[in-house]
Short mmCIF file of C-alpha atoms in Angstrom, two decimals:
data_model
loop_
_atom_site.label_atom_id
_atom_site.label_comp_id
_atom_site.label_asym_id
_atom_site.label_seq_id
_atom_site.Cartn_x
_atom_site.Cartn_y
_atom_site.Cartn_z
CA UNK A 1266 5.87 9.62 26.92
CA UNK A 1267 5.45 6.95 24.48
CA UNK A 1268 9.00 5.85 22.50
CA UNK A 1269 9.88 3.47 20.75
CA UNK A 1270 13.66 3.46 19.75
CA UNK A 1271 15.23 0.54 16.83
CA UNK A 1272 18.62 -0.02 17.05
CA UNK A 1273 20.78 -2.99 14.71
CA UNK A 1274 20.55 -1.94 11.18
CA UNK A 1275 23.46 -1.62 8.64
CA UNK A 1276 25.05 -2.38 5.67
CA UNK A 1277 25.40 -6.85 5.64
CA UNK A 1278 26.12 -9.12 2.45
CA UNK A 1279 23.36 -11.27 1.03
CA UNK A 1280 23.00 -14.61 3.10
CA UNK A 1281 23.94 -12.26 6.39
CA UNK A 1282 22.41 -11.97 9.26
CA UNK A 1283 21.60 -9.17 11.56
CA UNK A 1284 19.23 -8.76 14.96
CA UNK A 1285 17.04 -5.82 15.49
CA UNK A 1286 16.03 -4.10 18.41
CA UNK A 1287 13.06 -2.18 19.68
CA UNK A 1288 13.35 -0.70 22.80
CA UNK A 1289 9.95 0.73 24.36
CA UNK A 1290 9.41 3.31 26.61
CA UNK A 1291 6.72 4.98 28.57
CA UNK A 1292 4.46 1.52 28.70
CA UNK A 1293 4.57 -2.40 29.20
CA UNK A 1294 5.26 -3.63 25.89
CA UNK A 1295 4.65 -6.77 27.23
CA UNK A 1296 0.47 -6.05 27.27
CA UNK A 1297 0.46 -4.53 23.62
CA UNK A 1298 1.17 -6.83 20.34
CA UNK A 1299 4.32 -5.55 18.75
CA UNK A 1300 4.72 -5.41 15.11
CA UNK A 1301 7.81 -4.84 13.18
CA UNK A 1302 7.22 -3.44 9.24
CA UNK A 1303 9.54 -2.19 6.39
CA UNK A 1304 9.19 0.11 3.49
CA UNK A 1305 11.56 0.17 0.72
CA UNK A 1306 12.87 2.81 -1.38
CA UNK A 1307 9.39 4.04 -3.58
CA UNK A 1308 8.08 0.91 -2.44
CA UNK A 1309 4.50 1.06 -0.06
CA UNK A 1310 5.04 0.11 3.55
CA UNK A 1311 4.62 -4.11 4.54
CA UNK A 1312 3.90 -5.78 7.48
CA UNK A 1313 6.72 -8.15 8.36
CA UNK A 1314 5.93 -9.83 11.86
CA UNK A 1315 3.86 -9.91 14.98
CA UNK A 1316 4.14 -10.89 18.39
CA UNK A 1317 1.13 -10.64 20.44
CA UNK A 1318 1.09 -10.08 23.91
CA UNK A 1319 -0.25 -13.65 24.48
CA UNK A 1320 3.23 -15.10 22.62
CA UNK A 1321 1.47 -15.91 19.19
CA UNK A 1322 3.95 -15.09 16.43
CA UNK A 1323 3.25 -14.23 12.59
CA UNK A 1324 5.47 -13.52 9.56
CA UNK A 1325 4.91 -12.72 5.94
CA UNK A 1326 5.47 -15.51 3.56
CA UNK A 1327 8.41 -13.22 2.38
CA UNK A 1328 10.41 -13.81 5.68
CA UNK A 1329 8.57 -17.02 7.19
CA UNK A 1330 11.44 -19.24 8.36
CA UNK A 1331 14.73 -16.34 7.85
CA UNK A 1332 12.97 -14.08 10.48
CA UNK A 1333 12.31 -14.34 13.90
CA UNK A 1334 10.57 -11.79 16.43
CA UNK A 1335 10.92 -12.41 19.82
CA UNK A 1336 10.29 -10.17 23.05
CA UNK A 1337 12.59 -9.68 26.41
CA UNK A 1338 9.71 -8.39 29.15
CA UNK A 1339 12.58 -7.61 31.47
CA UNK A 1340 14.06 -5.38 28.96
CA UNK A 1341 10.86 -4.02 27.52
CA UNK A 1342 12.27 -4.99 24.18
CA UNK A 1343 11.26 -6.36 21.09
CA UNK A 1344 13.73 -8.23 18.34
CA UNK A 1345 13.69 -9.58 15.12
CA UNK A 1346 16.05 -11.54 14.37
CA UNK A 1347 16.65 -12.02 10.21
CA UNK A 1348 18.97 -14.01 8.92
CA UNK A 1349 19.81 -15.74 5.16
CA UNK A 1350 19.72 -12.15 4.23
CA UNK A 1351 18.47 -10.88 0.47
CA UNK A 1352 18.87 -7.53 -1.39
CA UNK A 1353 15.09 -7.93 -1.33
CA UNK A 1354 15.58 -7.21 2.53
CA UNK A 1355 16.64 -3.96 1.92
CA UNK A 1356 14.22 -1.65 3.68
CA UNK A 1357 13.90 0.99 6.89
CA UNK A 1358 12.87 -1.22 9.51
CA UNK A 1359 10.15 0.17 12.01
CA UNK A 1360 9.13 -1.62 15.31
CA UNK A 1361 5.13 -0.01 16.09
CA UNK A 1362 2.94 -1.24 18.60
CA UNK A 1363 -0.93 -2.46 18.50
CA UNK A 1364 -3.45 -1.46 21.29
CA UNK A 1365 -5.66 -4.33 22.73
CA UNK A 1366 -9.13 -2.76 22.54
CA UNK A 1367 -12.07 -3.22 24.06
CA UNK A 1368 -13.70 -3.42 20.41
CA UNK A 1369 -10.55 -4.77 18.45
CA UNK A 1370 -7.14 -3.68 18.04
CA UNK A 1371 -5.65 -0.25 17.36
CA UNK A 1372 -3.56 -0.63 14.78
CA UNK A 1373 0.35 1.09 14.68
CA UNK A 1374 -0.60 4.01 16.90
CA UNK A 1375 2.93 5.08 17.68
CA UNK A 1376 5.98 4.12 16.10
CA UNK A 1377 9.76 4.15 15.87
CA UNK A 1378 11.97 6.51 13.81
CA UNK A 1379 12.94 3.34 11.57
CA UNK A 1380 16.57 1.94 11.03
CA UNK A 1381 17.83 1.16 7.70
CA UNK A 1382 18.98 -2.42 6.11
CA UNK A 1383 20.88 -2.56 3.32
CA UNK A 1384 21.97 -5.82 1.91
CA UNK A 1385 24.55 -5.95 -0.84
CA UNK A 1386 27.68 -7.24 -1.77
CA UNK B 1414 -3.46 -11.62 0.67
CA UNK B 1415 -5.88 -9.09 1.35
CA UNK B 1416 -4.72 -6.72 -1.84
CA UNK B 1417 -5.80 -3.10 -0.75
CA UNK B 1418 -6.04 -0.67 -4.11
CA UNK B 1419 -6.14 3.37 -3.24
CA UNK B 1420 -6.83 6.15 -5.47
CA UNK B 1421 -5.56 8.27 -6.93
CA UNK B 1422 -2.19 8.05 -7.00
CA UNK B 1423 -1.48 11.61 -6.72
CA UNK B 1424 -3.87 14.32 -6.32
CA UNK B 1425 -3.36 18.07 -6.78
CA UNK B 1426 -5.22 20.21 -4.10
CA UNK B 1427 -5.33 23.87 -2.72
CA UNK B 1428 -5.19 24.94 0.44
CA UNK B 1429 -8.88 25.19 1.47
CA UNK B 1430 -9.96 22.25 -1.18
CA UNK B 1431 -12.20 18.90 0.12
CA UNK B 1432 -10.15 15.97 -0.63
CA UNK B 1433 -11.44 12.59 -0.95
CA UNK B 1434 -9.03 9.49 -1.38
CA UNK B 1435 -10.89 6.16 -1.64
CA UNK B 1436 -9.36 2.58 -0.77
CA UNK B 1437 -10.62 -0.48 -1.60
CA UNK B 1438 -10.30 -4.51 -0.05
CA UNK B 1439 -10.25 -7.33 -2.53
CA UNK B 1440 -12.36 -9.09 0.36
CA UNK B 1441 -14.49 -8.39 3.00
CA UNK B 1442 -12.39 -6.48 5.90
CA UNK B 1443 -15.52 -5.91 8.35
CA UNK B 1444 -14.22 -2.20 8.80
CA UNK B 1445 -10.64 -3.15 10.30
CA UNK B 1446 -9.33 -0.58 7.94
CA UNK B 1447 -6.72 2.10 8.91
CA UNK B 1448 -5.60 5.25 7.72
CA UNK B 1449 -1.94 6.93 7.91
CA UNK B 1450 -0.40 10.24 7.13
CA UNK B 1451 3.28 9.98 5.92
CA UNK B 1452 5.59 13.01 5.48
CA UNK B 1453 9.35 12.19 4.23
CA UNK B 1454 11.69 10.81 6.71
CA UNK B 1455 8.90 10.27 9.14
CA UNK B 1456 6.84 7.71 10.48
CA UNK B 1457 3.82 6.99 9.70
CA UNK B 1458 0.92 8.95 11.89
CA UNK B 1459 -2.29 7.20 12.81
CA UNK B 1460 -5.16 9.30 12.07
CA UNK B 1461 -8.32 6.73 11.66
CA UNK B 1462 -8.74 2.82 12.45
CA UNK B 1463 -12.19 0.93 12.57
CA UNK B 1464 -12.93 2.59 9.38
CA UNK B 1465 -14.35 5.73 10.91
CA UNK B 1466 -12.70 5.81 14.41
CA UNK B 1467 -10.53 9.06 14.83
CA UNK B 1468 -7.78 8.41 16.14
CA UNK B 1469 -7.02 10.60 19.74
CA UNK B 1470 -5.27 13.99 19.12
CA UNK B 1471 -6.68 14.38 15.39
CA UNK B 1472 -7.52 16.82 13.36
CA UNK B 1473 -11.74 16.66 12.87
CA UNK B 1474 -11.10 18.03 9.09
CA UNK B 1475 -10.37 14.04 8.65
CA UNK B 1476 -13.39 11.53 8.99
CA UNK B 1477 -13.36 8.42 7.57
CA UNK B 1478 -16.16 6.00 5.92
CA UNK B 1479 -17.04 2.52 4.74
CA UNK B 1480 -19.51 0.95 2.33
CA UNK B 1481 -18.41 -2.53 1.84
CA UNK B 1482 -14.97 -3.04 0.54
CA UNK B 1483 -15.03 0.50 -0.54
CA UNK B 1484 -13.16 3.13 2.06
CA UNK B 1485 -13.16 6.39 2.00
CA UNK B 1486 -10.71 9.15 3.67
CA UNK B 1487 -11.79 12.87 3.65
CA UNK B 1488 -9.72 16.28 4.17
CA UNK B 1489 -12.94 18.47 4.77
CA UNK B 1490 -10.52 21.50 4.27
CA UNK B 1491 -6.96 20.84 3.47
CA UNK B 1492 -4.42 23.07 4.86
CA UNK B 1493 -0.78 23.47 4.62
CA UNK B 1494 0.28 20.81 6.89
CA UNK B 1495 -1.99 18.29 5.11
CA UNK B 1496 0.27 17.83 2.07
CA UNK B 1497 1.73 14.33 2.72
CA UNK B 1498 1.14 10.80 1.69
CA UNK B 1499 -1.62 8.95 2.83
CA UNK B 1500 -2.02 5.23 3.28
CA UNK B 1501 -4.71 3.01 3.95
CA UNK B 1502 -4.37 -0.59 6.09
CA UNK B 1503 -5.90 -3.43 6.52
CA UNK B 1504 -5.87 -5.27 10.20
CA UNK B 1505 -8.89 -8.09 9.54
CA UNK B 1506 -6.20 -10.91 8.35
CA UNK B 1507 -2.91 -11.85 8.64
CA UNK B 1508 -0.54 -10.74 6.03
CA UNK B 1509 -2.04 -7.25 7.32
CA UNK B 1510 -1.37 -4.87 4.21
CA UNK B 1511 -1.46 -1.70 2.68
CA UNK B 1512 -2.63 0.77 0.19
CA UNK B 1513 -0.01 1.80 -2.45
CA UNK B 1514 -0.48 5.23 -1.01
CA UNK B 1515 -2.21 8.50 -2.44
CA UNK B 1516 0.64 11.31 -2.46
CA UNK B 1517 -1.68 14.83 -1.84
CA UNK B 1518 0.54 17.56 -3.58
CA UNK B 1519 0.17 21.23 -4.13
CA UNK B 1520 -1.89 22.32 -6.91
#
């Protein structure tokens, strides 16, 4: 069975940092691009970062150079990393996963439960 | 940014009723266009990509279409598990982005 499981959120003060972590389950994350995305409170769900299973990396403009993903194969794990943290930040964090397909990419077809970032003083 | 605009908003539906949410690309997406279902305190659930593709383990009552920049989600009966919030996606460019989401309530 597919799973993926975040683990890392919390409650940090603006300029903070904090590491996130995806573990995956029941496949090789390591032949699947792995995504992380965010929604906030009311707020419509946003793509934060990609890594693909070739090691290309992408980040919204929003996070480019405060976030970093990053991937342990050994561990079957995923990470972002965010530091300089903002009460903009503030968001349930979800790790999903992207299918290689023969025609494309399946986007997000499974996902975690989400962990929760708050940042505030 | 691809900027993705969905409507309505809301909609107010019976059990039984066709529902029709449309989504639209500020640019050309070639059909990499997704749909979700959201309930609270869940996770997103896949149910179309490619435009029109269902998505494995679906529900038929939910096809999707394209013409252009204009996409289009249908609920060819809605029942009770339907109510949710739906979202559309695009996946042709990096920032991929969303719809604002179309809430489908209870009439």
């Amino acid at each position: 069975e597919v799973q993926l499981v975040e683990s890392g959120g919390g409650l940090i003060q603006p300029g903070g940092s904090l590491r996130l972590s995806c573990a995956a389950s029941g496949f090789l994350a390591r032949g699947y691009h792995m995504t992380w995305l965010r929604q906030a409170p009311g707020k419509r769900l946003e793509w934060v970062s990609a890594t693909h299973s070739g090691g290309t990396t992408y980040y919204a403009e929003s996070v480019k150079g405060r976030f970093t993903i990053s991937r342990d194969n050994s561990k079957n794990t995923v990470y972002l990393q965010m530091n300089s943290l903002r009460a903009e930040d503030t968001a349930i964090y979800s790790c999903a996963r992207v299918v290689p397909d023969d025609s494309g990419w399946i986007p997000f077809d499974y996902w975690g439960q989400g962990v929760l970032v708050t940042v505030s003083s | 940014d691809i900027q993705m605009t969905q409507s309505p908003s809301t909609l107010s539906a019976s059990v039984g009723d066709r529902v029709t949410i449309t989504c639209r690309a500020s640019q050309s997406i070639n059909r990499w266009l997704a749909w979700y279902q959201q309930k609270p305190g869940k996770a997103p659930k896949l149910l179309i990509h490619k435009a029109s593709s269902l998505q494995s383990g679906v529900s038929r009552s939910f096809s999707g279409s394209a013409s252009g920049t204009e996409f289009t989600l249908t609920i060819t009966s809605l029942q009770p598990d339907d109510f949710a919030t739906y979202y559309c996606q695009q996946y042709d460019t990096y920032p991929w982005t969303f719809g604002q989401g179309t809430k489908v309530e209870i009439k």
